[in-house]
Amino acid sequence: MQPTVTPFHHAATGTWSYVVADPATRVAAVIDPVLDYDWKSARTGTQAVDQLIAHCREQGLTVRWILETHAHADHLSSAQYVKQQLGGEVAIGAGITSVQRTFKKLFGLGPEFVPDGSQFDRLLEDDATLPLGRSSIHVIPTPGHTNDSLSYLIGDAVFIGDTLFMPDSGSARCDFPGGDAAQLYRSVQRLFSLPAGTRVFVCHDYSPGGRAAVCETSIDEQRRANTHIRVGVDESSFVRMRTGRDATLDVPNLIIPSVQVNIQAGHLPPPAADGVRCLRLPLDVFGKPQQ
Ligand SMILES: [Fe+2]
């Protein structure tokens, strides 16, 4: 039996989160859950993820895993809130330790932040397998957008994080620290070797041209029609296109709060003696110098 996939769209950040359930046992995984965050007020919220949680309760699902495809730079993870509400173990690729080391330096984090991945319940090695009821989750390393990026293959469905977007939107940027366009190209070739009918679920869709947001395509469709990498596009042309395009992109709106929270497995900073939680705001570190 193939897994049941229920998508949840977070309109403010264009993110897709998923609940993937093994129909035989009702054991489920939550993939890339989002915490609401208002950048003007720095207020967090759970309105969006509460719908995902309500779905899991209504369907009587046992959440076994809360999976991150990578340390996101455009939205905050609600993994810890989902864990508190539904249980499950929070897992990410073992490459997170290198992402943690990089951003510890950029954010000037102190000795209290140990970049060893211990903030997560489970670090996933390349090609690991996790149980999901009578089904299983295969961990496919897909670095390039970040060096901890993974895809999760569950039955006939693959959750590809930020590798490719929908075919009309192409591929994810590769200019974050640790990103590498050539590596992304090779990761995509690995995804292209999956069976043509594999259902592909993306982590973002920004509704280009005003079309409705969509989350599902197939390996066959990506191989034939992805506007950046389809069969026949060679590595050097892709790298040239990707690098040129990345040079024109602004930093994501929420990179500063997102990365700080997400490298901590979604744990918000502990309150200080006065009860206030604070993130750091490093000046002149991210983005390009002002002209
Ligand atoms: Fe991302």
Short mmCIF file of C-alpha atoms and ligand atoms in Angstrom, two decimals:
data_model
loop_
_atom_site.label_atom_id
_atom_site.label_comp_id
_atom_site.label_asym_id
_atom_site.label_seq_id
_atom_site.Cartn_x
_atom_site.Cartn_y
_atom_site.Cartn_z
CA MET A 1 0.00 0.00 0.00
CA GLN A 2 1.30 3.44 -0.92
CA PRO A 3 1.51 6.17 1.73
CA THR A 4 -1.25 8.73 2.15
CA VAL A 5 0.14 12.24 1.62
CA THR A 6 -1.66 15.30 2.98
CA PRO A 7 -0.11 18.67 2.04
CA PHE A 8 -0.44 21.90 4.04
CA HIS A 9 0.38 25.22 2.39
CA HIS A 10 1.91 28.09 4.37
CA ALA A 11 0.91 31.06 2.25
CA ALA A 12 3.13 33.65 3.95
CA THR A 13 6.33 31.78 3.04
CA GLY A 14 5.15 29.67 0.08
CA THR A 15 6.12 26.52 2.01
CA TRP A 16 4.54 23.08 1.70
CA SER A 17 4.53 20.85 4.80
CA TYR A 18 3.34 17.25 4.65
CA VAL A 19 1.80 14.53 6.76
CA VAL A 20 2.72 11.15 5.32
CA ALA A 21 0.88 8.18 6.78
CA ASP A 22 1.22 4.43 6.40
CA PRO A 23 -2.43 3.47 5.78
CA ALA A 24 -2.01 -0.02 7.28
CA THR A 25 -0.87 1.16 10.72
CA ARG A 26 -1.72 4.91 10.79
CA VAL A 27 1.87 5.65 11.73
CA ALA A 28 2.91 9.00 10.25
CA ALA A 29 5.77 11.38 9.55
CA VAL A 30 5.46 15.16 9.51
CA ILE A 31 7.80 16.82 7.01
CA ASP A 32 8.98 20.45 7.24
CA PRO A 33 6.35 21.95 9.59
CA VAL A 34 6.29 25.78 9.74
CA LEU A 35 6.03 28.20 12.66
CA ASP A 36 4.25 31.47 11.85
CA TYR A 37 6.50 34.51 12.29
CA ASP A 38 5.67 38.15 11.78
CA TRP A 39 8.88 39.98 10.88
CA LYS A 40 7.57 43.40 11.92
CA SER A 41 6.69 42.43 15.46
CA ALA A 42 8.91 39.31 15.84
CA ARG A 43 5.79 37.53 17.07
CA THR A 44 5.57 33.76 16.55
CA GLY A 45 2.35 31.79 16.06
CA THR A 46 0.98 28.32 15.50
CA GLN A 47 -2.20 29.05 13.57
CA ALA A 48 -0.99 27.32 10.40
CA VAL A 49 0.61 24.26 11.97
CA ASP A 50 -2.40 23.80 14.28
CA GLN A 51 -4.34 22.70 11.16
CA LEU A 52 -1.73 20.02 10.47
CA ILE A 53 -1.90 18.91 14.10
CA ALA A 54 -5.73 18.81 13.99
CA HIS A 55 -5.54 16.62 10.87
CA CYS A 56 -3.23 14.14 12.64
CA ARG A 57 -5.62 13.98 15.62
CA GLU A 58 -8.76 13.63 13.46
CA GLN A 59 -7.17 10.80 11.47
CA GLY A 60 -5.94 9.06 14.63
CA LEU A 61 -2.33 9.13 13.40
CA THR A 62 0.65 8.22 15.55
CA VAL A 63 3.43 10.64 14.65
CA ARG A 64 6.69 8.71 14.71
CA TRP A 65 8.94 11.23 12.92
CA ILE A 66 9.22 14.97 12.41
CA LEU A 67 11.58 15.30 9.46
CA GLU A 68 13.41 18.35 8.18
CA THR A 69 14.68 18.22 4.61
CA HIS A 70 17.35 20.81 5.59
CA ALA A 71 18.01 23.84 7.79
CA HIS A 72 15.59 26.27 6.11
CA ALA A 73 16.48 29.93 5.61
CA ASP A 74 13.06 31.25 4.68
CA HIS A 75 10.77 30.02 7.46
CA LEU A 76 11.01 28.95 11.09
CA SER A 77 10.45 25.30 11.89
CA SER A 78 7.67 24.32 14.28
CA ALA A 79 9.21 20.88 14.87
CA GLN A 80 9.42 21.33 18.64
CA TYR A 81 5.80 22.48 18.90
CA VAL A 82 4.63 19.50 16.80
CA LYS A 83 6.70 17.18 19.01
CA GLN A 84 5.19 18.70 22.15
CA GLN A 85 1.64 18.29 20.75
CA LEU A 86 1.92 14.92 19.01
CA GLY A 87 5.22 13.27 20.00
CA GLY A 88 7.73 11.89 17.50
CA GLU A 89 11.45 12.31 17.01
CA VAL A 90 12.91 15.34 15.24
CA ALA A 91 15.40 14.28 12.56
CA ILE A 92 17.62 16.02 10.00
CA GLY A 93 20.64 15.11 7.88
CA ALA A 94 23.97 14.53 9.65
CA GLY A 95 25.33 17.38 7.48
CA ILE A 96 23.58 19.77 9.91
CA THR A 97 26.73 19.85 12.06
CA SER A 98 28.64 21.59 9.28
CA VAL A 99 25.72 24.02 8.77
CA GLN A 100 25.74 24.64 12.54
CA ARG A 101 29.49 25.38 12.56
CA THR A 102 29.14 27.84 9.67
CA PHE A 103 26.24 29.76 11.16
CA LYS A 104 27.56 29.66 14.74
CA LYS A 105 30.40 31.83 13.43
CA LEU A 106 28.16 34.11 11.32
CA PHE A 107 25.73 34.73 14.19
CA GLY A 108 28.49 35.01 16.82
CA LEU A 109 26.83 32.32 18.97
CA GLY A 110 28.61 31.56 22.26
CA PRO A 111 29.87 28.32 23.84
CA GLU A 112 26.32 27.43 24.96
CA PHE A 113 25.63 26.44 21.34
CA VAL A 114 27.49 23.23 20.59
CA PRO A 115 27.48 22.45 16.85
CA ASP A 116 27.22 18.69 17.27
CA GLY A 117 23.63 18.10 16.15
CA SER A 118 22.59 17.13 19.71
CA GLN A 119 19.67 19.59 19.51
CA PHE A 120 17.95 17.03 17.22
CA ASP A 121 16.70 13.61 18.32
CA ARG A 122 18.22 11.83 15.32
CA LEU A 123 20.86 12.68 12.72
CA LEU A 124 20.37 10.82 9.46
CA GLU A 125 23.26 9.38 7.51
CA ASP A 126 23.12 9.18 3.72
CA ASP A 127 21.00 6.25 2.49
CA ALA A 128 19.69 5.43 5.99
CA THR A 129 16.30 3.74 6.37
CA LEU A 130 13.73 4.58 9.04
CA PRO A 131 10.62 2.55 9.86
CA LEU A 132 7.17 4.02 9.21
CA GLY A 133 4.64 1.42 10.32
CA ARG A 134 4.82 -1.35 7.72
CA SER A 135 6.42 1.06 5.28
CA SER A 136 9.83 2.71 5.47
CA ILE A 137 11.57 5.99 4.78
CA HIS A 138 14.71 5.97 2.64
CA VAL A 139 17.06 8.89 3.13
CA ILE A 140 18.52 10.11 -0.17
CA PRO A 141 21.33 12.64 0.18
CA THR A 142 20.57 15.63 -2.10
CA PRO A 143 23.11 18.34 -1.16
CA GLY A 144 23.57 21.48 -3.24
CA HIS A 145 21.01 24.00 -1.95
CA THR A 146 22.60 23.39 1.47
CA ASN A 147 25.04 20.67 2.42
CA ASP A 148 22.63 19.01 4.85
CA SER A 149 19.83 18.68 2.26
CA LEU A 150 18.05 15.32 2.08
CA SER A 151 15.14 13.84 0.19
CA TYR A 152 12.84 11.27 1.77
CA LEU A 153 11.50 8.39 -0.34
CA ILE A 154 8.43 6.74 1.15
CA GLY A 155 6.79 4.11 -1.08
CA ASP A 156 6.08 5.81 -4.43
CA ALA A 157 6.42 9.34 -3.02
CA VAL A 158 9.59 11.41 -2.69
CA PHE A 159 9.85 14.62 -0.68
CA ILE A 160 12.63 16.59 -2.29
CA GLY A 161 12.94 19.68 -0.06
CA ASP A 162 14.64 22.52 -1.93
CA THR A 163 16.30 20.72 -4.83
CA LEU A 164 13.82 21.21 -7.63
CA PHE A 165 10.63 23.23 -7.51
CA MET A 166 7.65 22.59 -9.79
CA PRO A 167 8.85 22.15 -13.41
CA ASP A 168 7.86 25.73 -14.39
CA SER A 169 9.89 27.15 -11.47
CA GLY A 170 13.14 25.22 -11.90
CA SER A 171 15.62 24.66 -9.10
CA ALA A 172 16.57 26.01 -5.67
CA ARG A 173 19.28 28.62 -5.15
CA CYS A 174 22.75 27.39 -4.24
CA ASP A 175 24.39 30.54 -2.86
CA PHE A 176 23.90 30.06 0.86
CA PRO A 177 27.08 29.21 2.82
CA GLY A 178 27.75 25.54 2.03
CA GLY A 179 25.60 25.59 -1.14
CA ASP A 180 27.06 24.25 -4.42
CA ALA A 181 25.37 24.31 -7.84
CA ALA A 182 27.44 21.41 -9.23
CA GLN A 183 26.50 19.31 -6.22
CA LEU A 184 22.82 20.17 -6.74
CA TYR A 185 23.08 19.06 -10.37
CA ARG A 186 24.42 15.66 -9.27
CA SER A 187 21.75 15.34 -6.57
CA VAL A 188 19.06 15.96 -9.19
CA GLN A 189 20.56 13.24 -11.43
CA ARG A 190 20.12 10.86 -8.51
CA LEU A 191 16.45 11.89 -8.17
CA PHE A 192 16.03 11.42 -11.93
CA SER A 193 17.12 7.78 -11.54
CA LEU A 194 13.98 7.02 -9.47
CA PRO A 195 11.09 5.30 -11.31
CA ALA A 196 9.37 7.73 -13.73
CA GLY A 197 6.02 7.45 -11.97
CA THR A 198 7.38 8.41 -8.54
CA ARG A 199 5.24 11.17 -7.05
CA VAL A 200 7.40 14.23 -6.30
CA PHE A 201 6.47 16.67 -3.53
CA VAL A 202 8.22 20.04 -3.39
CA CYS A 203 8.92 22.20 -0.31
CA HIS A 204 7.99 25.52 -1.93
CA ASP A 205 5.81 26.93 -4.63
CA TYR A 206 5.55 30.66 -5.24
CA SER A 207 2.63 30.58 -7.73
CA PRO A 208 4.49 32.01 -10.76
CA GLY A 209 2.31 34.06 -13.09
CA GLY A 210 -0.46 33.99 -10.51
CA ARG A 211 -1.32 30.29 -10.98
CA ALA A 212 -2.59 28.41 -7.91
CA ALA A 213 0.09 27.00 -5.60
CA VAL A 214 0.77 23.32 -6.33
CA CYS A 215 2.92 20.77 -4.55
CA GLU A 216 2.95 17.56 -6.58
CA THR A 217 4.61 16.54 -9.82
CA SER A 218 6.43 13.37 -10.96
CA ILE A 219 9.96 12.29 -11.77
CA ASP A 220 8.88 11.85 -15.40
CA GLU A 221 7.54 15.41 -15.58
CA GLN A 222 10.66 16.85 -13.94
CA ARG A 223 12.92 14.89 -16.30
CA ARG A 224 11.03 16.16 -19.35
CA ALA A 225 9.99 19.67 -18.41
CA ASN A 226 11.97 21.23 -15.56
CA THR A 227 12.88 24.66 -16.82
CA HIS A 228 16.39 24.58 -15.22
CA ILE A 229 17.43 20.90 -15.21
CA ARG A 230 15.79 18.40 -17.49
CA VAL A 231 17.34 15.47 -19.30
CA GLY A 232 19.84 16.86 -21.79
CA VAL A 233 20.96 19.88 -19.72
CA ASP A 234 24.66 19.38 -18.91
CA GLU A 235 26.32 20.22 -15.61
CA SER A 236 28.34 23.21 -16.77
CA SER A 237 25.38 24.97 -18.43
CA PHE A 238 23.31 24.39 -15.31
CA VAL A 239 26.04 25.71 -13.01
CA ARG A 240 26.49 28.80 -15.24
CA MET A 241 22.73 29.49 -15.24
CA ARG A 242 22.32 28.83 -11.50
CA THR A 243 25.31 30.92 -10.44
CA GLY A 244 24.27 33.83 -12.66
CA ARG A 245 20.75 33.78 -11.34
CA ASP A 246 21.83 33.47 -7.69
CA ALA A 247 23.94 36.64 -8.08
CA THR A 248 20.69 38.57 -8.69
CA LEU A 249 18.72 37.17 -5.72
CA ASP A 250 18.17 39.05 -2.51
CA VAL A 251 18.51 37.27 0.86
CA PRO A 252 15.29 35.61 2.04
CA ASN A 253 13.14 37.86 4.27
CA LEU A 254 13.39 35.58 7.27
CA ILE A 255 16.97 34.29 6.97
CA ILE A 256 18.11 35.83 10.27
CA PRO A 257 15.39 34.48 12.57
CA SER A 258 14.93 31.25 10.59
CA VAL A 259 18.47 29.96 10.52
CA GLN A 260 19.06 30.72 14.20
CA VAL A 261 15.99 28.75 15.25
CA ASN A 262 16.32 25.98 12.69
CA ILE A 263 19.94 25.05 13.50
CA GLN A 264 18.61 24.57 17.07
CA ALA A 265 16.08 22.00 15.79
CA GLY A 266 13.30 24.59 16.12
CA HIS A 267 14.00 25.34 19.80
CA LEU A 268 13.33 29.02 20.49
CA PRO A 269 16.02 30.70 22.61
CA PRO A 270 15.46 30.31 26.36
CA PRO A 271 14.05 33.36 28.17
CA ALA A 272 16.58 35.65 29.91
CA ALA A 273 16.19 36.53 33.62
CA ASP A 274 13.56 39.13 32.70
CA GLY A 275 11.51 36.52 30.85
CA VAL A 276 12.24 37.87 27.35
CA ARG A 277 13.52 35.58 24.58
CA CYS A 278 15.88 37.25 22.12
CA LEU A 279 17.50 36.28 18.84
CA ARG A 280 20.70 37.87 17.58
CA LEU A 281 20.73 40.46 14.78
CA PRO A 282 24.27 40.52 13.34
CA LEU A 283 24.98 43.66 11.33
CA ASP A 284 26.67 43.59 7.90
CA VAL A 285 26.97 39.81 7.78
CA PHE A 286 24.19 38.68 5.42
CA GLY A 287 23.37 39.92 1.93
CA LYS A 288 25.43 42.20 -0.29
CA PRO A 289 27.04 45.47 0.88
CA GLN A 290 24.84 48.56 0.35
CA GLN A 291 25.82 50.47 -2.81
FE FE B 1 15.58 26.00 1.73
#
